[in-house]
Amino acid sequence: MTTQLRIGTRGSPLALAQAHETRDRLSAAHPHLAAPGAIEIVVIKTTGDQILDRTLAEAGGKGLFTKELEDALLGDRVDLAVHSMKDVPTWLPDGLEISTLLPREDPRDAFFSRSGKGLDELEPGSVVGTAGLRRQAQVLERRPDLKVVPLRGNVQTRLKKLDAGEVDATLLALAGLRRLGLTDRITAILEPETMLPAVAQGAIGIEIRSADERTRALLAPLHCAETAARVTAERALLAALDGSCRTPIAALARLEGDTLVFETKVLSADGRQVFTAHRTGKAADAAALGADAGAEIKAQLPPDFFTP
């Protein structure tokens, strides 16, 4: 059978798991796509996958995980690209859009330590490895007596580095661990009060060419309106702050019926400066709520706060 749909993805185990979930949902929604060969998964190596010797902030930001996938979309080499939404830049290239959001996984962070101790119980001076400024800043906000060092690589690589004693502890997104079946090793799940998640953490977004109505129609049954409202609020915050992974920004929107409850926190890299905002409103006003919270925080920030 000839290929009817081409899914672009990074090649990490987690990225492939997300691409397979997308394929399986498409096949379930459209029986003609369930035939062998109807959907092709196209693995594309991104710049972010190749840079492992420094943090994403140092290497240039979130677009490192999406640019090559977007180039493939614009060049008609794939029909859709599957992303972890937390890796997607605030603004997309002309002609592309996120048309579909799958049901969001648990957005919380998971904590791992070799000693089996939680974040609050680690010995002073313990070394915590993490790839992101958001986690670094919140760890240091809570435990300024700890040392935080960069730790890059996919989930399995980071856990191997932990086992090898390169660090005493690390943090990973619970959503990815669940998708990979690796939750049995978790020391503790960190509640948002302890570690507020990254914007859109746990959400899978599907990017398409804006003019591709055929692919848009095929993906329509997969779209989750609840996830869309939550992610819309969180990404509106990023847009208001002009935020990237060079800035420790955390946010979480949740729905209680038709009410959206939104929390955000922006920190300095050392965790010493912390700015927060809270909003509650209608889910239909998600974008406005996120943008308004962003405006409140931006008004409090020192002029050079976002300067690398």
PDB file of C-alpha atoms in Angstrom:
ATOM      1  CA  MET A   1       0.000   0.000   0.000  1.00  0.00           C
ATOM      2  CA  THR A   2       1.295   3.495  -0.808  1.00  0.00           C
ATOM      3  CA  THR A   3       2.027   5.869   2.050  1.00  0.00           C
ATOM      4  CA  GLN A   4      -0.860   8.234   2.720  1.00  0.00           C
ATOM      5  CA  LEU A   5       0.585  10.215   5.617  1.00  0.00           C
ATOM      6  CA  ARG A   6       4.152  11.021   6.671  1.00  0.00           C
ATOM      7  CA  ILE A   7       4.850  11.787  10.341  1.00  0.00           C
ATOM      8  CA  GLY A   8       8.043  13.700  11.103  1.00  0.00           C
ATOM      9  CA  THR A   9       9.712  13.112  14.467  1.00  0.00           C
ATOM     10  CA  ARG A  10      12.985  13.261  16.316  1.00  0.00           C
ATOM     11  CA  GLY A  11      14.673   9.917  16.861  1.00  0.00           C
ATOM     12  CA  SER A  12      14.880   9.736  20.655  1.00  0.00           C
ATOM     13  CA  PRO A  13      12.942   6.932  22.366  1.00  0.00           C
ATOM     14  CA  LEU A  14      10.493   9.457  23.834  1.00  0.00           C
ATOM     15  CA  ALA A  15       9.969  11.270  20.533  1.00  0.00           C
ATOM     16  CA  LEU A  16       9.328   7.951  18.782  1.00  0.00           C
ATOM     17  CA  ALA A  17       6.859   6.927  21.509  1.00  0.00           C
ATOM     18  CA  GLN A  18       4.965  10.180  20.889  1.00  0.00           C
ATOM     19  CA  ALA A  19       5.011   9.633  17.122  1.00  0.00           C
ATOM     20  CA  HIS A  20       3.709   6.090  17.592  1.00  0.00           C
ATOM     21  CA  GLU A  21       0.922   7.378  19.847  1.00  0.00           C
ATOM     22  CA  THR A  22      -0.051   9.863  17.132  1.00  0.00           C
ATOM     23  CA  ARG A  23       0.023   7.114  14.482  1.00  0.00           C
ATOM     24  CA  ASP A  24      -2.102   4.805  16.626  1.00  0.00           C
ATOM     25  CA  ARG A  25      -4.672   7.527  17.309  1.00  0.00           C
ATOM     26  CA  LEU A  26      -4.867   8.351  13.592  1.00  0.00           C
ATOM     27  CA  SER A  27      -5.302   4.672  12.718  1.00  0.00           C
ATOM     28  CA  ALA A  28      -8.076   4.308  15.286  1.00  0.00           C
ATOM     29  CA  ALA A  29      -9.878   7.385  13.975  1.00  0.00           C
ATOM     30  CA  HIS A  30      -9.482   6.479  10.295  1.00  0.00           C
ATOM     31  CA  PRO A  31      -9.601   2.737   9.456  1.00  0.00           C
ATOM     32  CA  HIS A  32      -8.037   3.276   6.028  1.00  0.00           C
ATOM     33  CA  LEU A  33      -4.878   4.511   7.771  1.00  0.00           C
ATOM     34  CA  ALA A  34      -4.605   1.311   9.810  1.00  0.00           C
ATOM     35  CA  ALA A  35      -3.357  -0.679   6.813  1.00  0.00           C
ATOM     36  CA  PRO A  36       0.361  -1.559   6.831  1.00  0.00           C
ATOM     37  CA  GLY A  37       2.388   1.166   5.169  1.00  0.00           C
ATOM     38  CA  ALA A  38      -0.393   3.748   5.178  1.00  0.00           C
ATOM     39  CA  ILE A  39       1.458   5.901   7.712  1.00  0.00           C
ATOM     40  CA  GLU A  40       5.210   6.385   7.504  1.00  0.00           C
ATOM     41  CA  ILE A  41       7.257   7.640  10.455  1.00  0.00           C
ATOM     42  CA  VAL A  42      10.131   9.781   9.196  1.00  0.00           C
ATOM     43  CA  VAL A  43      12.976  10.263  11.687  1.00  0.00           C
ATOM     44  CA  ILE A  44      14.753  13.608  11.434  1.00  0.00           C
ATOM     45  CA  LYS A  45      17.828  14.481  13.486  1.00  0.00           C
ATOM     46  CA  THR A  46      17.604  17.951  14.989  1.00  0.00           C
ATOM     47  CA  THR A  47      20.362  20.281  16.115  1.00  0.00           C
ATOM     48  CA  GLY A  48      19.224  19.830  19.715  1.00  0.00           C
ATOM     49  CA  ASP A  49      19.819  16.083  19.463  1.00  0.00           C
ATOM     50  CA  GLN A  50      23.391  16.642  18.321  1.00  0.00           C
ATOM     51  CA  ILE A  51      24.434  19.230  20.936  1.00  0.00           C
ATOM     52  CA  LEU A  52      25.044  17.391  24.184  1.00  0.00           C
ATOM     53  CA  ASP A  53      27.971  19.301  25.685  1.00  0.00           C
ATOM     54  CA  ARG A  54      26.070  22.384  26.888  1.00  0.00           C
ATOM     55  CA  THR A  55      22.617  23.492  27.976  1.00  0.00           C
ATOM     56  CA  LEU A  56      19.919  24.448  25.492  1.00  0.00           C
ATOM     57  CA  ALA A  57      20.047  28.010  26.793  1.00  0.00           C
ATOM     58  CA  GLU A  58      23.731  28.208  25.924  1.00  0.00           C
ATOM     59  CA  ALA A  59      23.209  26.526  22.546  1.00  0.00           C
ATOM     60  CA  GLY A  60      20.455  28.850  21.369  1.00  0.00           C
ATOM     61  CA  GLY A  61      17.075  27.925  22.812  1.00  0.00           C
ATOM     62  CA  LYS A  62      14.011  25.824  22.133  1.00  0.00           C
ATOM     63  CA  GLY A  63      14.047  25.972  18.319  1.00  0.00           C
ATOM     64  CA  LEU A  64      16.955  23.525  18.342  1.00  0.00           C
ATOM     65  CA  PHE A  65      14.436  20.668  18.646  1.00  0.00           C
ATOM     66  CA  THR A  66      11.995  21.893  15.991  1.00  0.00           C
ATOM     67  CA  LYS A  67      13.793  23.702  13.152  1.00  0.00           C
ATOM     68  CA  GLU A  68      14.723  20.645  11.068  1.00  0.00           C
ATOM     69  CA  LEU A  69      11.231  19.195  11.503  1.00  0.00           C
ATOM     70  CA  GLU A  70       9.728  22.484  10.358  1.00  0.00           C
ATOM     71  CA  ASP A  71      12.085  22.592   7.386  1.00  0.00           C
ATOM     72  CA  ALA A  72      10.818  19.131   6.421  1.00  0.00           C
ATOM     73  CA  LEU A  73       7.227  20.367   6.679  1.00  0.00           C
ATOM     74  CA  LEU A  74       7.911  23.445   4.573  1.00  0.00           C
ATOM     75  CA  GLY A  75       9.772  21.292   2.041  1.00  0.00           C
ATOM     76  CA  ASP A  76       6.848  18.834   1.811  1.00  0.00           C
ATOM     77  CA  ARG A  77       8.985  15.944   3.025  1.00  0.00           C
ATOM     78  CA  VAL A  78       6.526  15.195   5.841  1.00  0.00           C
ATOM     79  CA  ASP A  79       2.840  15.985   6.319  1.00  0.00           C
ATOM     80  CA  LEU A  80       2.924  16.597  10.054  1.00  0.00           C
ATOM     81  CA  ALA A  81       5.494  16.958  12.812  1.00  0.00           C
ATOM     82  CA  VAL A  82       5.029  15.666  16.358  1.00  0.00           C
ATOM     83  CA  HIS A  83       6.500  17.803  19.149  1.00  0.00           C
ATOM     84  CA  SER A  84       6.717  17.932  22.906  1.00  0.00           C
ATOM     85  CA  MET A  85       4.960  21.276  23.284  1.00  0.00           C
ATOM     86  CA  LYS A  86       7.403  22.413  25.954  1.00  0.00           C
ATOM     87  CA  ASP A  87      10.093  22.397  23.222  1.00  0.00           C
ATOM     88  CA  VAL A  88       8.093  24.479  20.735  1.00  0.00           C
ATOM     89  CA  PRO A  89       9.163  28.131  20.375  1.00  0.00           C
ATOM     90  CA  THR A  90       6.630  30.833  21.131  1.00  0.00           C
ATOM     91  CA  TRP A  91       6.400  31.900  17.500  1.00  0.00           C
ATOM     92  CA  LEU A  92       6.235  29.516  14.527  1.00  0.00           C
ATOM     93  CA  PRO A  93       7.485  30.022  10.954  1.00  0.00           C
ATOM     94  CA  ASP A  94       5.049  31.567   8.470  1.00  0.00           C
ATOM     95  CA  GLY A  95       2.856  28.922   6.892  1.00  0.00           C
ATOM     96  CA  LEU A  96       2.987  26.503   9.820  1.00  0.00           C
ATOM     97  CA  GLU A  97       0.720  26.031  12.830  1.00  0.00           C
ATOM     98  CA  ILE A  98      -0.026  23.698  15.719  1.00  0.00           C
ATOM     99  CA  SER A  99      -3.387  22.331  14.590  1.00  0.00           C
ATOM    100  CA  THR A 100      -3.811  19.561  17.138  1.00  0.00           C
ATOM    101  CA  LEU A 101      -3.070  18.847  20.787  1.00  0.00           C
ATOM    102  CA  LEU A 102      -3.387  15.324  22.137  1.00  0.00           C
ATOM    103  CA  PRO A 103      -4.778  14.734  25.645  1.00  0.00           C
ATOM    104  CA  ARG A 104      -2.186  16.039  28.094  1.00  0.00           C
ATOM    105  CA  GLU A 105      -0.241  13.677  30.317  1.00  0.00           C
ATOM    106  CA  ASP A 106       0.567  14.504  33.940  1.00  0.00           C
ATOM    107  CA  PRO A 107       2.628  17.737  33.763  1.00  0.00           C
ATOM    108  CA  ARG A 108       4.505  17.280  37.031  1.00  0.00           C
ATOM    109  CA  ASP A 109       8.244  16.651  37.422  1.00  0.00           C
ATOM    110  CA  ALA A 110       9.718  13.455  38.839  1.00  0.00           C
ATOM    111  CA  PHE A 111      12.700  13.456  41.182  1.00  0.00           C
ATOM    112  CA  PHE A 112      15.420  10.792  41.230  1.00  0.00           C
ATOM    113  CA  SER A 113      18.198  10.407  43.768  1.00  0.00           C
ATOM    114  CA  ARG A 114      20.823   7.719  44.251  1.00  0.00           C
ATOM    115  CA  SER A 115      20.307   7.838  48.007  1.00  0.00           C
ATOM    116  CA  GLY A 116      16.538   7.507  47.792  1.00  0.00           C
ATOM    117  CA  LYS A 117      16.144  10.830  49.597  1.00  0.00           C
ATOM    118  CA  GLY A 118      13.733  13.513  48.390  1.00  0.00           C
ATOM    119  CA  LEU A 119      14.695  17.012  47.338  1.00  0.00           C
ATOM    120  CA  ASP A 120      14.206  18.426  50.833  1.00  0.00           C
ATOM    121  CA  GLU A 121      16.200  15.624  52.470  1.00  0.00           C
ATOM    122  CA  LEU A 122      19.335  15.685  50.284  1.00  0.00           C
ATOM    123  CA  GLU A 123      22.583  16.359  52.120  1.00  0.00           C
ATOM    124  CA  PRO A 124      23.868  19.938  51.785  1.00  0.00           C
ATOM    125  CA  GLY A 125      26.269  20.214  48.848  1.00  0.00           C
ATOM    126  CA  SER A 126      24.635  17.372  46.945  1.00  0.00           C
ATOM    127  CA  VAL A 127      24.895  17.687  43.162  1.00  0.00           C
ATOM    128  CA  VAL A 128      21.665  17.904  41.166  1.00  0.00           C
ATOM    129  CA  GLY A 129      21.891  17.519  37.389  1.00  0.00           C
ATOM    130  CA  THR A 130      19.365  19.130  35.075  1.00  0.00           C
ATOM    131  CA  ALA A 131      19.258  20.403  31.501  1.00  0.00           C
ATOM    132  CA  GLY A 132      16.890  23.299  32.130  1.00  0.00           C
ATOM    133  CA  LEU A 133      17.115  26.675  33.839  1.00  0.00           C
ATOM    134  CA  ARG A 134      13.546  26.347  35.163  1.00  0.00           C
ATOM    135  CA  ARG A 135      14.399  23.318  37.267  1.00  0.00           C
ATOM    136  CA  GLN A 136      17.768  24.764  38.265  1.00  0.00           C
ATOM    137  CA  ALA A 137      16.203  27.991  39.507  1.00  0.00           C
ATOM    138  CA  GLN A 138      13.451  26.273  41.482  1.00  0.00           C
ATOM    139  CA  VAL A 139      15.862  23.784  43.057  1.00  0.00           C
ATOM    140  CA  LEU A 140      18.087  26.658  44.185  1.00  0.00           C
ATOM    141  CA  GLU A 141      15.079  28.683  45.350  1.00  0.00           C
ATOM    142  CA  ARG A 142      14.129  25.822  47.655  1.00  0.00           C
ATOM    143  CA  ARG A 143      17.623  24.480  48.426  1.00  0.00           C
ATOM    144  CA  PRO A 144      20.315  27.148  47.914  1.00  0.00           C
ATOM    145  CA  ASP A 145      22.741  24.798  49.677  1.00  0.00           C
ATOM    146  CA  LEU A 146      22.726  22.348  46.757  1.00  0.00           C
ATOM    147  CA  LYS A 147      24.926  22.447  43.652  1.00  0.00           C
ATOM    148  CA  VAL A 148      23.182  22.333  40.259  1.00  0.00           C
ATOM    149  CA  VAL A 149      25.106  21.236  37.144  1.00  0.00           C
ATOM    150  CA  PRO A 150      24.081  20.751  33.480  1.00  0.00           C
ATOM    151  CA  LEU A 151      22.925  17.246  32.557  1.00  0.00           C
ATOM    152  CA  ARG A 152      21.999  16.706  28.895  1.00  0.00           C
ATOM    153  CA  GLY A 153      20.847  13.677  26.926  1.00  0.00           C
ATOM    154  CA  ASN A 154      17.620  11.727  26.569  1.00  0.00           C
ATOM    155  CA  VAL A 155      15.809  10.166  29.519  1.00  0.00           C
ATOM    156  CA  GLN A 156      17.780   6.920  29.460  1.00  0.00           C
ATOM    157  CA  THR A 157      21.107   8.745  29.143  1.00  0.00           C
ATOM    158  CA  ARG A 158      20.407  10.967  32.125  1.00  0.00           C
ATOM    159  CA  LEU A 159      19.396   8.016  34.294  1.00  0.00           C
ATOM    160  CA  LYS A 160      22.615   6.213  33.319  1.00  0.00           C
ATOM    161  CA  LYS A 161      24.633   9.276  34.351  1.00  0.00           C
ATOM    162  CA  LEU A 162      22.795   9.264  37.680  1.00  0.00           C
ATOM    163  CA  ASP A 163      23.565   5.571  38.176  1.00  0.00           C
ATOM    164  CA  ALA A 164      27.223   6.202  37.311  1.00  0.00           C
ATOM    165  CA  GLY A 165      27.467   8.744  40.124  1.00  0.00           C
ATOM    166  CA  GLU A 166      27.986  11.811  37.924  1.00  0.00           C
ATOM    167  CA  VAL A 167      25.250  13.506  39.957  1.00  0.00           C
ATOM    168  CA  ASP A 168      23.449  12.725  43.213  1.00  0.00           C
ATOM    169  CA  ALA A 169      19.990  13.537  41.866  1.00  0.00           C
ATOM    170  CA  THR A 170      18.128  14.643  38.765  1.00  0.00           C
ATOM    171  CA  LEU A 171      14.647  15.647  37.609  1.00  0.00           C
ATOM    172  CA  LEU A 172      12.663  14.500  34.581  1.00  0.00           C
ATOM    173  CA  ALA A 173       9.187  15.123  33.241  1.00  0.00           C
ATOM    174  CA  LEU A 174       6.740  12.554  34.596  1.00  0.00           C
ATOM    175  CA  ALA A 175       4.865  12.531  31.272  1.00  0.00           C
ATOM    176  CA  GLY A 176       7.853  11.232  29.355  1.00  0.00           C
ATOM    177  CA  LEU A 177       8.583   8.591  31.976  1.00  0.00           C
ATOM    178  CA  ARG A 178       5.019   7.324  31.731  1.00  0.00           C
ATOM    179  CA  ARG A 179       5.179   7.175  27.937  1.00  0.00           C
ATOM    180  CA  LEU A 180       8.413   5.170  28.198  1.00  0.00           C
ATOM    181  CA  GLY A 181       7.261   2.915  31.028  1.00  0.00           C
ATOM    182  CA  LEU A 182      10.037   4.084  33.388  1.00  0.00           C
ATOM    183  CA  THR A 183       8.051   5.250  36.399  1.00  0.00           C
ATOM    184  CA  ASP A 184       9.255   2.428  38.654  1.00  0.00           C
ATOM    185  CA  ARG A 185      12.543   4.233  39.343  1.00  0.00           C
ATOM    186  CA  ILE A 186      11.063   7.515  40.562  1.00  0.00           C
ATOM    187  CA  THR A 187      12.088   8.621  44.064  1.00  0.00           C
ATOM    188  CA  ALA A 188       9.291  11.205  44.348  1.00  0.00           C
ATOM    189  CA  ILE A 189       6.772  13.096  42.229  1.00  0.00           C
ATOM    190  CA  LEU A 190       7.085  16.827  42.844  1.00  0.00           C
ATOM    191  CA  GLU A 191       3.848  18.728  43.304  1.00  0.00           C
ATOM    192  CA  PRO A 192       3.488  22.098  41.533  1.00  0.00           C
ATOM    193  CA  GLU A 193       3.900  23.876  44.871  1.00  0.00           C
ATOM    194  CA  THR A 194       7.446  22.476  44.986  1.00  0.00           C
ATOM    195  CA  MET A 195       8.348  22.477  41.287  1.00  0.00           C
ATOM    196  CA  LEU A 196       6.030  24.350  38.926  1.00  0.00           C
ATOM    197  CA  PRO A 197       6.202  22.668  35.489  1.00  0.00           C
ATOM    198  CA  ALA A 198       7.466  24.067  32.225  1.00  0.00           C
ATOM    199  CA  VAL A 199       4.977  25.738  29.924  1.00  0.00           C
ATOM    200  CA  ALA A 200       2.968  22.998  28.142  1.00  0.00           C
ATOM    201  CA  GLN A 201       4.884  20.167  29.839  1.00  0.00           C
ATOM    202  CA  GLY A 202       3.224  16.813  29.162  1.00  0.00           C
ATOM    203  CA  ALA A 203       1.400  18.004  26.042  1.00  0.00           C
ATOM    204  CA  ILE A 204       2.014  16.631  22.538  1.00  0.00           C
ATOM    205  CA  GLY A 205       1.427  19.110  19.727  1.00  0.00           C
ATOM    206  CA  ILE A 206       1.098  18.342  16.037  1.00  0.00           C
ATOM    207  CA  GLU A 207       2.350  20.905  13.545  1.00  0.00           C
ATOM    208  CA  ILE A 208       1.130  21.101   9.953  1.00  0.00           C
ATOM    209  CA  ARG A 209       1.265  23.391   6.944  1.00  0.00           C
ATOM    210  CA  SER A 210      -1.532  25.917   7.392  1.00  0.00           C
ATOM    211  CA  ALA A 211      -2.744  25.349   3.836  1.00  0.00           C
ATOM    212  CA  ASP A 212      -2.920  21.552   4.183  1.00  0.00           C
ATOM    213  CA  GLU A 213      -6.647  21.047   4.763  1.00  0.00           C
ATOM    214  CA  ARG A 214      -6.466  17.290   4.142  1.00  0.00           C
ATOM    215  CA  THR A 215      -4.057  16.681   7.019  1.00  0.00           C
ATOM    216  CA  ARG A 216      -5.952  19.132   9.216  1.00  0.00           C
ATOM    217  CA  ALA A 217      -9.184  17.154   8.657  1.00  0.00           C
ATOM    218  CA  LEU A 218      -7.484  13.825   9.423  1.00  0.00           C
ATOM    219  CA  LEU A 219      -6.107  15.193  12.690  1.00  0.00           C
ATOM    220  CA  ALA A 220      -9.324  16.909  13.822  1.00  0.00           C
ATOM    221  CA  PRO A 221     -10.705  13.881  15.749  1.00  0.00           C
ATOM    222  CA  LEU A 222      -7.494  13.724  17.817  1.00  0.00           C
ATOM    223  CA  HIS A 223      -7.702  17.281  19.164  1.00  0.00           C
ATOM    224  CA  CYS A 224      -8.308  17.716  22.920  1.00  0.00           C
ATOM    225  CA  ALA A 225     -10.121  20.959  23.750  1.00  0.00           C
ATOM    226  CA  GLU A 226      -9.192  20.831  27.454  1.00  0.00           C
ATOM    227  CA  THR A 227      -5.496  20.489  26.666  1.00  0.00           C
ATOM    228  CA  ALA A 228      -5.818  23.307  24.123  1.00  0.00           C
ATOM    229  CA  ALA A 229      -7.266  25.701  26.694  1.00  0.00           C
ATOM    230  CA  ARG A 230      -4.538  24.922  29.217  1.00  0.00           C
ATOM    231  CA  VAL A 231      -1.694  25.150  26.702  1.00  0.00           C
ATOM    232  CA  THR A 232      -3.145  28.327  25.182  1.00  0.00           C
ATOM    233  CA  ALA A 233      -3.001  30.098  28.550  1.00  0.00           C
ATOM    234  CA  GLU A 234       0.530  28.936  29.262  1.00  0.00           C
ATOM    235  CA  ARG A 235       1.894  29.852  25.824  1.00  0.00           C
ATOM    236  CA  ALA A 236       0.145  33.238  25.954  1.00  0.00           C
ATOM    237  CA  LEU A 237       2.233  33.903  29.052  1.00  0.00           C
ATOM    238  CA  LEU A 238       5.396  33.107  27.084  1.00  0.00           C
ATOM    239  CA  ALA A 239       4.346  35.452  24.306  1.00  0.00           C
ATOM    240  CA  ALA A 240       3.701  38.260  26.793  1.00  0.00           C
ATOM    241  CA  LEU A 241       7.101  37.738  28.404  1.00  0.00           C
ATOM    242  CA  ASP A 242       8.957  37.016  25.161  1.00  0.00           C
ATOM    243  CA  GLY A 243      10.187  33.964  27.029  1.00  0.00           C
ATOM    244  CA  SER A 244      12.445  31.145  25.913  1.00  0.00           C
ATOM    245  CA  CYS A 245      14.381  28.371  27.608  1.00  0.00           C
ATOM    246  CA  ARG A 246      17.042  31.004  28.342  1.00  0.00           C
ATOM    247  CA  THR A 247      14.684  32.277  31.041  1.00  0.00           C
ATOM    248  CA  PRO A 248      13.418  30.309  34.078  1.00  0.00           C
ATOM    249  CA  ILE A 249       9.663  30.505  33.402  1.00  0.00           C
ATOM    250  CA  ALA A 250       7.202  28.028  34.908  1.00  0.00           C
ATOM    251  CA  ALA A 251       3.435  27.869  34.532  1.00  0.00           C
ATOM    252  CA  LEU A 252       0.495  25.553  34.940  1.00  0.00           C
ATOM    253  CA  ALA A 253      -3.133  25.960  33.918  1.00  0.00           C
ATOM    254  CA  ARG A 254      -5.776  23.518  35.092  1.00  0.00           C
ATOM    255  CA  LEU A 255      -9.494  23.283  34.477  1.00  0.00           C
ATOM    256  CA  GLU A 256     -12.109  23.023  37.221  1.00  0.00           C
ATOM    257  CA  GLY A 257     -15.282  22.586  35.206  1.00  0.00           C
ATOM    258  CA  ASP A 258     -15.432  25.594  32.898  1.00  0.00           C
ATOM    259  CA  THR A 259     -13.074  27.587  35.130  1.00  0.00           C
ATOM    260  CA  LEU A 260      -9.401  27.892  34.284  1.00  0.00           C
ATOM    261  CA  VAL A 261      -6.980  28.310  37.189  1.00  0.00           C
ATOM    262  CA  PHE A 262      -3.567  29.613  36.170  1.00  0.00           C
ATOM    263  CA  GLU A 263      -0.322  29.857  38.160  1.00  0.00           C
ATOM    264  CA  THR A 264       3.014  31.159  36.952  1.00  0.00           C
ATOM    265  CA  LYS A 265       6.450  31.836  38.358  1.00  0.00           C
ATOM    266  CA  VAL A 266       9.438  33.600  36.811  1.00  0.00           C
ATOM    267  CA  LEU A 267      12.800  33.336  38.541  1.00  0.00           C
ATOM    268  CA  SER A 268      16.396  34.419  38.255  1.00  0.00           C
ATOM    269  CA  ALA A 269      18.746  31.560  37.390  1.00  0.00           C
ATOM    270  CA  ASP A 270      20.054  31.410  40.967  1.00  0.00           C
ATOM    271  CA  GLY A 271      16.538  31.238  42.413  1.00  0.00           C
ATOM    272  CA  ARG A 272      16.994  34.391  44.477  1.00  0.00           C
ATOM    273  CA  GLN A 273      14.502  36.565  42.600  1.00  0.00           C
ATOM    274  CA  VAL A 274      10.988  35.168  42.244  1.00  0.00           C
ATOM    275  CA  PHE A 275       7.940  36.772  40.618  1.00  0.00           C
ATOM    276  CA  THR A 276       4.532  35.093  40.657  1.00  0.00           C
ATOM    277  CA  ALA A 277       1.043  35.663  39.283  1.00  0.00           C
ATOM    278  CA  HIS A 278      -2.309  33.909  39.614  1.00  0.00           C
ATOM    279  CA  ARG A 279      -5.419  34.110  37.450  1.00  0.00           C
ATOM    280  CA  THR A 280      -8.847  32.480  37.546  1.00  0.00           C
ATOM    281  CA  GLY A 281     -11.394  32.881  34.764  1.00  0.00           C
ATOM    282  CA  LYS A 282     -13.378  31.255  31.994  1.00  0.00           C
ATOM    283  CA  ALA A 283     -11.654  28.598  29.921  1.00  0.00           C
ATOM    284  CA  ALA A 284     -12.781  30.470  26.807  1.00  0.00           C
ATOM    285  CA  ASP A 285     -10.598  33.379  27.943  1.00  0.00           C
ATOM    286  CA  ALA A 286      -7.456  31.245  28.291  1.00  0.00           C
ATOM    287  CA  ALA A 287      -5.275  33.382  26.023  1.00  0.00           C
ATOM    288  CA  ALA A 288      -6.280  36.613  27.752  1.00  0.00           C
ATOM    289  CA  LEU A 289      -5.678  35.140  31.218  1.00  0.00           C
ATOM    290  CA  GLY A 290      -2.180  33.976  30.309  1.00  0.00           C
ATOM    291  CA  ALA A 291      -1.309  37.248  28.612  1.00  0.00           C
ATOM    292  CA  ASP A 292      -2.603  39.270  31.553  1.00  0.00           C
ATOM    293  CA  ALA A 293      -0.534  37.266  34.023  1.00  0.00           C
ATOM    294  CA  GLY A 294       2.486  37.801  31.803  1.00  0.00           C
ATOM    295  CA  ALA A 295       1.886  41.542  31.710  1.00  0.00           C
ATOM    296  CA  GLU A 296       1.659  41.656  35.519  1.00  0.00           C
ATOM    297  CA  ILE A 297       4.981  39.887  35.929  1.00  0.00           C
ATOM    298  CA  LYS A 298       6.701  41.843  33.166  1.00  0.00           C
ATOM    299  CA  ALA A 299       5.797  45.087  34.939  1.00  0.00           C
ATOM    300  CA  GLN A 300       7.645  43.866  38.053  1.00  0.00           C
ATOM    301  CA  LEU A 301      10.847  42.667  36.377  1.00  0.00           C
ATOM    302  CA  PRO A 302      14.090  44.630  36.403  1.00  0.00           C
ATOM    303  CA  PRO A 303      14.871  46.138  32.957  1.00  0.00           C
ATOM    304  CA  ASP A 304      17.702  43.687  32.178  1.00  0.00           C
ATOM    305  CA  PHE A 305      16.088  40.580  33.671  1.00  0.00           C
ATOM    306  CA  PHE A 306      15.861  38.628  30.384  1.00  0.00           C
ATOM    307  CA  THR A 307      19.342  39.577  29.202  1.00  0.00           C
ATOM    308  CA  PRO A 308      21.436  36.370  28.851  1.00  0.00           C
TER     309      PRO A 308
END
